[in-house]
mmCIF file of C-alpha atoms and ligand atoms in Angstrom:
data_model
loop_
_atom_site.group_PDB
_atom_site.id
_atom_site.type_symbol
_atom_site.label_atom_id
_atom_site.label_comp_id
_atom_site.label_asym_id
_atom_site.label_seq_id
_atom_site.Cartn_x
_atom_site.Cartn_y
_atom_site.Cartn_z
ATOM 1 C CA MET L 1 -41.967 -4.949 -5.516
ATOM 2 C CA THR L 2 -38.187 -5.341 -5.194
ATOM 3 C CA LYS L 3 -35.963 -2.512 -3.974
ATOM 4 C CA ARG L 4 -34.356 -2.313 -7.398
ATOM 5 C CA THR L 5 -37.755 -1.689 -8.974
ATOM 6 C CA VAL L 6 -38.535 0.987 -6.387
ATOM 7 C CA HIS L 7 -35.220 2.662 -7.106
ATOM 8 C CA ALA L 8 -35.704 2.497 -10.841
ATOM 9 C CA GLN L 9 -39.175 3.997 -10.524
ATOM 10 C CA ALA L 10 -37.855 6.763 -8.321
ATOM 11 C CA GLY L 11 -35.079 7.490 -10.803
ATOM 12 C CA LYS L 12 -32.465 6.761 -8.167
ATOM 13 C CA LYS L 13 -28.994 6.627 -9.540
ATOM 14 C CA ASP L 14 -25.863 5.865 -7.580
ATOM 15 C CA LEU L 15 -22.284 6.672 -8.475
ATOM 16 C CA LEU L 16 -20.266 3.667 -7.429
ATOM 17 C CA ASP L 17 -17.943 3.261 -10.391
ATOM 18 C CA ILE L 18 -17.044 4.845 -13.718
ATOM 19 C CA ALA L 19 -18.088 1.659 -15.510
ATOM 20 C CA THR L 20 -21.743 2.310 -14.637
ATOM 21 C CA LEU L 21 -21.705 5.628 -16.520
ATOM 22 C CA SER L 22 -22.183 5.906 -20.258
ATOM 23 C CA ARG L 23 -19.755 7.941 -22.291
ATOM 24 C CA ALA L 24 -22.510 10.514 -22.895
ATOM 25 C CA GLU L 25 -23.077 10.803 -19.139
ATOM 26 C CA VAL L 26 -19.372 11.437 -18.568
ATOM 27 C CA GLU L 27 -19.439 14.086 -21.313
ATOM 28 C CA ARG L 28 -22.440 15.734 -19.641
ATOM 29 C CA LEU L 29 -20.683 15.756 -16.268
ATOM 30 C CA LEU L 30 -17.620 17.374 -17.833
ATOM 31 C CA THR L 31 -19.709 20.041 -19.541
ATOM 32 C CA SER L 32 -21.675 20.713 -16.399
ATOM 33 C CA ALA L 33 -18.527 20.904 -14.215
ATOM 34 C CA ALA L 34 -16.945 23.406 -16.618
ATOM 35 C CA LEU L 35 -20.090 25.534 -16.540
ATOM 36 C CA LEU L 36 -20.340 25.435 -12.752
ATOM 37 C CA LYS L 37 -16.659 26.359 -12.521
ATOM 38 C CA GLU L 38 -17.245 29.387 -14.709
ATOM 39 C CA LYS L 39 -20.246 30.469 -12.627
ATOM 40 C CA GLN L 40 -18.267 30.098 -9.412
ATOM 41 C CA ARG L 41 -15.364 32.095 -10.860
ATOM 42 C CA CYS L 42 -17.665 34.895 -12.058
ATOM 43 C CA GLY L 43 -19.566 35.002 -8.771
ATOM 44 C CA ILE L 44 -22.851 34.018 -10.422
ATOM 45 C CA PRO L 45 -25.123 32.363 -7.827
ATOM 46 C CA HIS L 46 -26.277 28.865 -8.773
ATOM 47 C CA PRO L 47 -28.579 27.532 -6.020
ATOM 48 C CA LEU L 48 -29.564 24.431 -7.979
ATOM 49 C CA LEU L 49 -29.912 22.231 -4.903
ATOM 50 C CA SER L 50 -31.670 24.591 -2.567
ATOM 51 C CA GLY L 51 -33.417 22.674 0.226
ATOM 52 C CA LYS L 52 -31.419 19.461 -0.359
ATOM 53 C CA THR L 53 -29.258 17.773 2.260
ATOM 54 C CA LEU L 54 -26.178 15.658 1.588
ATOM 55 C CA GLY L 55 -24.761 13.264 4.171
ATOM 56 C CA LEU L 56 -21.032 12.539 4.369
ATOM 57 C CA LEU L 57 -19.982 9.296 6.032
ATOM 58 C CA PHE L 58 -16.225 8.788 6.024
ATOM 59 C CA GLN L 59 -14.536 5.770 7.590
ATOM 60 C CA LYS L 60 -11.122 6.942 6.387
ATOM 61 C CA PRO L 61 -9.535 10.414 6.575
ATOM 62 C CA SER L 62 -10.169 12.893 3.769
ATOM 63 C CA THR L 63 -9.318 16.504 2.991
ATOM 64 C CA ARG L 64 -10.278 17.062 -0.651
ATOM 65 C CA THR L 65 -13.261 14.763 -1.074
ATOM 66 C CA ARG L 66 -14.976 15.719 2.155
ATOM 67 C CA VAL L 67 -14.374 19.453 1.971
ATOM 68 C CA SER L 68 -15.134 19.780 -1.752
ATOM 69 C CA PHE L 69 -18.455 17.954 -1.356
ATOM 70 C CA GLU L 70 -19.328 20.034 1.695
ATOM 71 C CA ALA L 71 -18.336 23.360 0.146
ATOM 72 C CA GLY L 72 -19.868 22.370 -3.194
ATOM 73 C CA MET L 73 -23.210 21.538 -1.602
ATOM 74 C CA ASN L 74 -23.211 24.909 0.175
ATOM 75 C CA GLN L 75 -22.427 26.722 -3.090
ATOM 76 C CA LEU L 76 -25.378 24.915 -4.676
ATOM 77 C CA GLY L 77 -27.685 26.297 -1.981
ATOM 78 C CA GLY L 78 -28.017 22.986 -0.169
ATOM 79 C CA HIS L 79 -26.703 21.697 3.111
ATOM 80 C CA ALA L 80 -24.052 19.087 3.897
ATOM 81 C CA LEU L 81 -24.037 17.081 7.070
ATOM 82 C CA VAL L 82 -20.909 15.277 8.228
ATOM 83 C CA LEU L 83 -21.794 12.079 10.076
ATOM 84 C CA PRO L 84 -18.860 11.253 12.348
ATOM 85 C CA MET L 85 -18.562 7.478 12.314
ATOM 86 C CA GLY L 86 -18.029 7.218 16.064
ATOM 87 C CA GLU L 87 -21.178 9.221 16.766
ATOM 88 C CA ILE L 88 -23.738 7.181 14.868
ATOM 89 C CA GLN L 89 -25.170 3.815 15.873
ATOM 90 C CA LEU L 90 -23.443 2.080 12.951
ATOM 91 C CA SER L 91 -20.325 2.100 15.137
ATOM 92 C CA ARG L 92 -22.257 0.167 17.812
ATOM 93 C CA GLY L 93 -23.389 -2.547 15.451
ATOM 94 C CA GLU L 94 -26.547 -1.143 13.828
ATOM 95 C CA SER L 95 -26.815 -2.686 10.372
ATOM 96 C CA VAL L 96 -25.998 -0.892 7.134
ATOM 97 C CA ALA L 97 -29.476 -1.839 5.906
ATOM 98 C CA ASP L 98 -31.301 -0.144 8.772
ATOM 99 C CA THR L 99 -28.981 2.884 8.722
ATOM 100 C CA ALA L 100 -29.316 3.310 4.967
ATOM 101 C CA ARG L 101 -33.080 3.040 5.003
ATOM 102 C CA VAL L 102 -33.490 5.461 7.918
ATOM 103 C CA LEU L 103 -31.015 8.037 6.601
ATOM 104 C CA SER L 104 -32.840 7.927 3.249
ATOM 105 C CA CYS L 105 -35.813 9.485 5.083
ATOM 106 C CA TYR L 106 -33.732 12.508 6.123
ATOM 107 C CA LEU L 107 -31.134 13.010 3.406
ATOM 108 C CA ASP L 108 -31.260 13.458 -0.370
ATOM 109 C CA ALA L 109 -27.948 11.673 -1.036
ATOM 110 C CA ILE L 110 -24.947 10.318 0.811
ATOM 111 C CA VAL L 111 -21.212 10.158 0.088
ATOM 112 C CA ILE L 112 -19.471 7.166 1.620
ATOM 113 C CA ARG L 113 -15.743 6.563 2.027
ATOM 114 C CA THR L 114 -14.952 3.114 3.306
ATOM 115 C CA TYR L 115 -12.698 0.072 2.955
ATOM 116 C CA ASP L 116 -14.429 -2.879 1.295
ATOM 117 C CA HIS L 117 -16.212 -1.927 -1.929
ATOM 118 C CA ALA L 118 -19.002 -4.373 -1.005
ATOM 119 C CA ILE L 119 -20.032 -1.903 1.724
ATOM 120 C CA VAL L 120 -20.924 0.878 -0.749
ATOM 121 C CA GLU L 121 -22.709 -1.707 -2.879
ATOM 122 C CA GLU L 122 -24.768 -2.702 0.148
ATOM 123 C CA TRP L 123 -25.556 0.952 0.850
ATOM 124 C CA ALA L 124 -26.669 1.389 -2.742
ATOM 125 C CA ARG L 125 -28.928 -1.660 -2.514
ATOM 126 C CA GLU L 126 -30.543 -0.597 0.747
ATOM 127 C CA ALA L 127 -30.770 3.203 0.461
ATOM 128 C CA THR L 128 -33.550 4.841 -1.490
ATOM 129 C CA MET L 129 -31.372 7.961 -1.897
ATOM 130 C CA PRO L 130 -28.416 8.107 -4.322
ATOM 131 C CA VAL L 131 -25.157 6.737 -2.914
ATOM 132 C CA ILE L 132 -21.846 8.223 -4.040
ATOM 133 C CA ASN L 133 -18.584 6.323 -3.656
ATOM 134 C CA GLY L 134 -16.153 8.738 -1.989
ATOM 135 C CA LEU L 135 -13.360 6.119 -2.246
ATOM 136 C CA THR L 136 -13.150 2.431 -1.435
ATOM 137 C CA ASP L 137 -10.208 0.037 -1.489
ATOM 138 C CA LEU L 138 -11.279 -0.760 -5.060
ATOM 139 C CA SER L 139 -12.069 2.569 -6.684
ATOM 140 C CA HIS L 140 -12.260 6.353 -6.537
ATOM 141 C CA PRO L 141 -14.640 7.393 -9.335
ATOM 142 C CA CYS L 142 -15.136 11.042 -8.274
ATOM 143 C CA GLN L 143 -11.366 11.533 -8.466
ATOM 144 C CA ALA L 144 -11.156 10.057 -11.965
ATOM 145 C CA LEU L 145 -14.040 12.199 -13.233
ATOM 146 C CA SER L 146 -12.442 15.411 -12.030
ATOM 147 C CA ASP L 147 -9.103 14.261 -13.434
ATOM 148 C CA LEU L 148 -10.746 14.008 -16.862
ATOM 149 C CA LEU L 149 -11.831 17.629 -16.448
ATOM 150 C CA THR L 150 -8.266 18.680 -15.608
ATOM 151 C CA ILE L 151 -6.764 16.783 -18.542
ATOM 152 C CA ARG L 152 -9.317 18.233 -20.943
ATOM 153 C CA GLU L 153 -8.611 21.743 -19.673
ATOM 154 C CA LYS L 154 -4.854 21.334 -19.975
ATOM 155 C CA LYS L 155 -4.703 19.355 -23.224
ATOM 156 C CA GLY L 156 -7.839 20.580 -24.985
ATOM 157 C CA ARG L 157 -9.240 17.087 -25.559
ATOM 158 C CA LEU L 158 -9.306 13.584 -24.142
ATOM 159 C CA LYS L 159 -9.436 11.246 -27.131
ATOM 160 C CA GLY L 160 -5.974 10.030 -28.083
ATOM 161 C CA ILE L 161 -4.247 11.698 -25.123
ATOM 162 C CA LYS L 162 -1.693 9.359 -23.581
ATOM 163 C CA ILE L 163 -1.722 9.034 -19.823
ATOM 164 C CA ALA L 164 0.937 6.998 -18.040
ATOM 165 C CA TYR L 165 0.020 5.747 -14.589
ATOM 166 C CA ILE L 166 3.141 4.861 -12.604
ATOM 167 C CA GLY L 167 3.480 3.013 -9.303
ATOM 168 C CA ASP L 168 0.916 1.213 -7.173
ATOM 169 C CA GLY L 169 -2.026 -0.284 -9.087
ATOM 170 C CA ASN L 170 -4.526 0.948 -6.491
ATOM 171 C CA ASN L 171 -8.067 2.344 -6.241
ATOM 172 C CA VAL L 172 -7.113 5.586 -8.018
ATOM 173 C CA ALA L 173 -5.473 3.623 -10.848
ATOM 174 C CA ASN L 174 -8.515 1.342 -11.173
ATOM 175 C CA SER L 175 -10.854 4.290 -11.708
ATOM 176 C CA LEU L 176 -8.396 6.093 -13.964
ATOM 177 C CA ILE L 177 -8.112 3.165 -16.387
ATOM 178 C CA GLU L 178 -11.909 2.901 -16.518
ATOM 179 C CA ALA L 179 -12.214 6.627 -17.203
ATOM 180 C CA ALA L 180 -9.485 6.575 -19.858
ATOM 181 C CA ALA L 181 -11.024 3.553 -21.586
ATOM 182 C CA LYS L 182 -14.445 5.204 -21.575
ATOM 183 C CA MET L 183 -13.105 8.367 -23.207
ATOM 184 C CA GLY L 184 -10.932 6.783 -25.913
ATOM 185 C CA MET L 185 -7.600 7.706 -24.356
ATOM 186 C CA VAL L 186 -4.300 5.837 -24.412
ATOM 187 C CA ILE L 187 -3.398 4.575 -20.960
ATOM 188 C CA ALA L 188 -0.049 3.019 -20.211
ATOM 189 C CA LEU L 189 0.345 1.285 -16.876
ATOM 190 C CA GLY L 190 3.794 1.158 -15.332
ATOM 191 C CA CYS L 191 3.320 -0.921 -12.191
ATOM 192 C CA PRO L 192 5.418 -3.728 -10.666
ATOM 193 C CA ALA L 193 4.165 -7.337 -10.874
ATOM 194 C CA ALA L 194 3.340 -7.347 -7.153
ATOM 195 C CA TYR L 195 1.143 -4.248 -7.342
ATOM 196 C CA GLN L 196 -0.829 -4.472 -10.556
ATOM 197 C CA LEU L 197 -4.370 -3.146 -10.958
ATOM 198 C CA GLU L 198 -7.354 -5.405 -10.239
ATOM 199 C CA GLN L 199 -7.506 -7.880 -13.138
ATOM 200 C CA HIS L 200 -11.283 -7.724 -13.498
ATOM 201 C CA ILE L 201 -11.102 -3.935 -13.805
ATOM 202 C CA VAL L 202 -8.415 -4.153 -16.500
ATOM 203 C CA ASP L 203 -10.462 -6.791 -18.360
ATOM 204 C CA ARG L 204 -13.572 -4.600 -18.171
ATOM 205 C CA ALA L 205 -11.586 -1.597 -19.381
ATOM 206 C CA ARG L 206 -10.252 -3.619 -22.335
ATOM 207 C CA VAL L 207 -13.808 -4.474 -23.374
ATOM 208 C CA GLU L 208 -14.742 -0.774 -23.136
ATOM 209 C CA ALA L 209 -11.597 0.228 -25.049
ATOM 210 C CA LYS L 210 -12.668 -1.910 -28.007
ATOM 211 C CA LYS L 211 -15.815 0.240 -28.268
ATOM 212 C CA THR L 212 -14.174 3.640 -27.826
ATOM 213 C CA GLY L 213 -10.856 3.168 -29.622
ATOM 214 C CA ALA L 214 -8.914 3.551 -26.377
ATOM 215 C CA MET L 215 -5.583 1.774 -26.028
ATOM 216 C CA ILE L 216 -4.392 0.043 -22.888
ATOM 217 C CA GLU L 217 -0.697 -0.682 -22.570
ATOM 218 C CA SER L 218 1.155 -2.269 -19.699
ATOM 219 C CA SER L 219 4.838 -2.511 -18.836
ATOM 220 C CA GLN L 220 6.723 -3.194 -15.661
ATOM 221 C CA ASP L 221 9.332 -0.706 -16.871
ATOM 222 C CA PRO L 222 8.128 2.812 -15.966
ATOM 223 C CA HIS L 223 10.413 4.339 -18.625
ATOM 224 C CA ILE L 224 8.591 2.413 -21.350
ATOM 225 C CA ALA L 225 5.195 3.348 -19.896
ATOM 226 C CA VAL L 226 5.905 7.093 -19.881
ATOM 227 C CA LYS L 227 7.376 7.203 -23.398
ATOM 228 C CA ASP L 228 5.634 10.021 -25.313
ATOM 229 C CA ALA L 229 3.059 10.465 -22.544
ATOM 230 C CA ASP L 230 0.995 13.662 -22.390
ATOM 231 C CA VAL L 231 0.168 13.034 -18.748
ATOM 232 C CA ILE L 232 2.145 11.298 -16.013
ATOM 233 C CA TYR L 233 0.034 10.268 -13.052
ATOM 234 C CA THR L 234 1.075 8.720 -9.764
ATOM 235 C CA ASP L 235 -0.363 8.112 -6.321
ATOM 236 C CA VAL L 236 0.894 7.079 -2.889
ATOM 237 C CA TRP L 237 2.536 3.707 -2.462
ATOM 238 C CA ILE L 238 0.803 3.039 0.838
ATOM 239 C CA SER L 239 -2.911 3.617 0.538
ATOM 240 C CA MET L 240 -5.138 3.929 3.584
ATOM 241 C CA GLY L 241 -5.487 0.490 5.121
ATOM 242 C CA ARG L 242 -2.188 -0.840 3.679
ATOM 243 C CA GLU L 243 0.039 0.523 6.452
ATOM 244 C CA ARG L 244 1.233 -2.924 7.537
ATOM 245 C CA GLU L 245 2.822 -3.473 4.100
ATOM 246 C CA HIS L 246 4.859 -0.276 4.459
ATOM 247 C CA ALA L 247 8.433 -1.662 4.325
ATOM 248 C CA ARG L 248 7.816 -4.102 1.467
ATOM 249 C CA ARG L 249 5.994 -1.521 -0.628
ATOM 250 C CA LEU L 250 8.766 1.062 -0.257
ATOM 251 C CA LYS L 251 11.279 -1.539 -1.455
ATOM 252 C CA VAL L 252 9.316 -2.945 -4.404
ATOM 253 C CA LEU L 253 8.030 0.421 -5.621
ATOM 254 C CA ALA L 254 11.310 2.360 -5.288
ATOM 255 C CA PRO L 255 12.167 2.038 -9.035
ATOM 256 C CA TYR L 256 8.769 3.566 -9.869
ATOM 257 C CA GLN L 257 9.377 7.038 -8.432
ATOM 258 C CA VAL L 258 8.248 9.839 -10.740
ATOM 259 C CA ASN L 259 11.352 12.031 -10.878
ATOM 260 C CA ARG L 260 13.158 14.261 -13.351
ATOM 261 C CA ARG L 261 14.810 11.340 -15.129
ATOM 262 C CA LEU L 262 11.448 9.657 -15.727
ATOM 263 C CA LEU L 263 9.785 12.914 -16.742
ATOM 264 C CA HIS L 264 12.387 13.301 -19.528
ATOM 265 C CA CYS L 265 10.999 10.175 -21.255
ATOM 266 C CA ALA L 266 7.553 11.795 -21.645
ATOM 267 C CA LYS L 267 6.581 14.528 -24.118
ATOM 268 C CA PRO L 268 8.308 17.837 -23.308
ATOM 269 C CA ASP L 269 4.947 19.441 -22.485
ATOM 270 C CA ALA L 270 3.680 16.535 -20.385
ATOM 271 C CA ILE L 271 1.730 17.438 -17.283
ATOM 272 C CA VAL L 272 2.237 15.715 -13.939
ATOM 273 C CA MET L 273 -0.778 14.689 -11.884
ATOM 274 C CA HIS L 274 -1.225 13.300 -8.389
ATOM 275 C CA CYS L 275 -4.561 12.964 -6.609
ATOM 276 C CA LEU L 276 -2.935 13.971 -3.282
ATOM 277 C CA PRO L 277 -2.046 13.566 -0.479
ATOM 278 C CA ALA L 278 1.534 13.056 -1.737
ATOM 279 C CA HIS L 279 4.661 11.712 -0.135
ATOM 280 C CA ARG L 280 7.574 13.676 -1.541
ATOM 281 C CA GLY L 281 10.630 11.488 -1.924
ATOM 282 C CA GLU L 282 8.555 8.308 -2.239
ATOM 283 C CA GLU L 283 6.241 8.010 -5.265
ATOM 284 C CA ILE L 284 7.332 11.407 -6.605
ATOM 285 C CA SER L 285 10.325 13.681 -6.110
ATOM 286 C CA ALA L 286 9.711 17.101 -4.587
ATOM 287 C CA GLU L 287 11.206 18.874 -7.609
ATOM 288 C CA VAL L 288 8.696 17.229 -9.979
ATOM 289 C CA LEU L 289 5.684 17.560 -7.677
ATOM 290 C CA ASP L 290 6.442 21.229 -7.099
ATOM 291 C CA GLY L 291 7.876 21.844 -10.571
ATOM 292 C CA PRO L 292 6.495 23.722 -13.586
ATOM 293 C CA GLN L 293 4.866 20.665 -15.190
ATOM 294 C CA SER L 294 2.872 19.762 -12.089
ATOM 295 C CA VAL L 295 -0.847 20.632 -12.166
ATOM 296 C CA ILE L 296 -1.710 19.246 -8.737
ATOM 297 C CA ILE L 297 -3.405 22.318 -7.318
ATOM 298 C CA ASP L 298 -5.611 22.880 -10.376
ATOM 299 C CA GLN L 299 -6.334 19.160 -10.225
ATOM 300 C CA ALA L 300 -7.404 19.427 -6.584
ATOM 301 C CA GLU L 301 -9.517 22.519 -7.327
ATOM 302 C CA ASN L 302 -11.412 20.622 -9.992
ATOM 303 C CA ARG L 303 -12.616 18.152 -7.374
ATOM 304 C CA LEU L 304 -14.966 20.929 -6.214
ATOM 305 C CA HIS L 305 -16.398 21.642 -9.659
ATOM 306 C CA MET L 306 -16.837 17.980 -10.540
ATOM 307 C CA GLN L 307 -18.477 17.150 -7.194
ATOM 308 C CA LYS L 308 -21.004 19.921 -7.907
ATOM 309 C CA ALA L 309 -21.690 18.470 -11.346
ATOM 310 C CA ILE L 310 -22.146 15.008 -9.818
ATOM 311 C CA LEU L 311 -24.521 16.366 -7.172
ATOM 312 C CA THR L 312 -26.670 18.337 -9.597
ATOM 313 C CA ASN L 313 -26.759 15.335 -11.921
ATOM 314 C CA LEU L 314 -27.899 12.931 -9.197
ATOM 315 C CA LEU L 315 -30.114 15.298 -7.187
ATOM 316 C CA GLY L 316 -31.408 17.974 -9.525
ATOM 317 C CA ASN L 317 -35.146 17.589 -10.206
ATOM 318 C CA ARG L 318 -35.328 14.597 -7.919
ATOM 319 C CA SER L 319 -37.835 14.569 -5.103
ATOM 320 C CA ARG L 320 -37.179 12.559 -1.937
ATOM 321 C CA THR L 321 -37.984 8.898 -2.560
ATOM 322 C CA LYS L 322 -40.715 7.331 -0.514
ATOM 323 C CA ARG L 323 -40.120 3.855 0.865
HETATM 324 N N1 LIG X 1 -7.616 12.803 -3.505
HETATM 325 C C1 LIG X 1 -8.421 12.633 -2.446
HETATM 326 O O1 LIG X 1 -9.427 11.939 -2.489
HETATM 327 O O2 LIG X 1 -8.015 13.307 -1.352
HETATM 328 P P1 LIG X 1 -8.642 13.166 0.114
HETATM 329 O O3 LIG X 1 -8.207 11.816 0.656
HETATM 330 O O4 LIG X 1 -8.042 14.301 0.876
HETATM 331 O O5 LIG X 1 -10.126 13.247 0.012
HETATM 332 N N1 LIG X 2 -4.808 5.534 -2.992
HETATM 333 C C1 LIG X 2 -5.010 6.487 -1.931
HETATM 334 C C2 LIG X 2 -5.832 7.611 -2.415
HETATM 335 C C3 LIG X 2 -6.085 8.706 -1.401
HETATM 336 C C4 LIG X 2 -6.954 9.790 -1.953
HETATM 337 C C5 LIG X 2 -5.643 5.800 -0.728
HETATM 338 O O1 LIG X 2 -6.550 4.989 -0.928
HETATM 339 O O2 LIG X 2 -5.218 6.067 0.391
#
């Protein structure tokens, strides 16, 4: 029996990318996150994952993703275990395959933040527990899912809402376009030629958009991209792992700063989003990031509620898989 068959039988489901979720699954995650948020706010206990253990393996720094998964797991009555990279045998050359198979005996799921997307795919192939992508160089699906929650809360709906993504066509942008396409939104990309999104992701999103009525626009002029936008979204110009390109990126991306002048081209009630961490004075001016249209703290809070929805979706009613 192949590993895939074993996984399918066990009902194992990974979260590696938005594209692997159906629209109905995204809807369910949004509903569940909103409900869990309400329970948390009202102080209603919700120990849905009592007795479950989540592993967190991060090869890059993280504040929001790591802490929201850890706190979220605790709020769900489970336990989260941070696995410091330098303290496990993976750092001394033990294979991903062996590590994934062994950790599957102890843990109920694992969140992985790493560089090459192929690494989380390998984890997903080898582990018998669900594997959650906590960010790779290619994508950041948990971020995009919680961003949908924030947009829906602020704008009352997703379908037809125009989101303009400005700046570096990076992992956050890749997941955002997939999420927007899935939910029938209008997404306008305003990125320079040198830093466009991954072509295969854009192509896949265009196929999805045909099914959902989403619209995907692209312009190298950020002013055109933000015209009539309901949401302006940006992210750092130098993602983790791109530090050597620092000088060139600052130069090429300088015209793509989200500032007051750019904000004026959007709808008057447009909201400003940033996944954080932010670099004030680079991809966004301080006055916009800290201004009245910015929703960055609510956006960061929603990471917690969406992680809990993801965890209950992947782990609820699931017994530990046998090899
Ligand atoms: N937005 C986000 O993923 O933040 P962290 O890098 O702090 O996890
Ligand atoms: N694009 C950024 C996102 C950080 C949450 C990075 O990969 O560093």
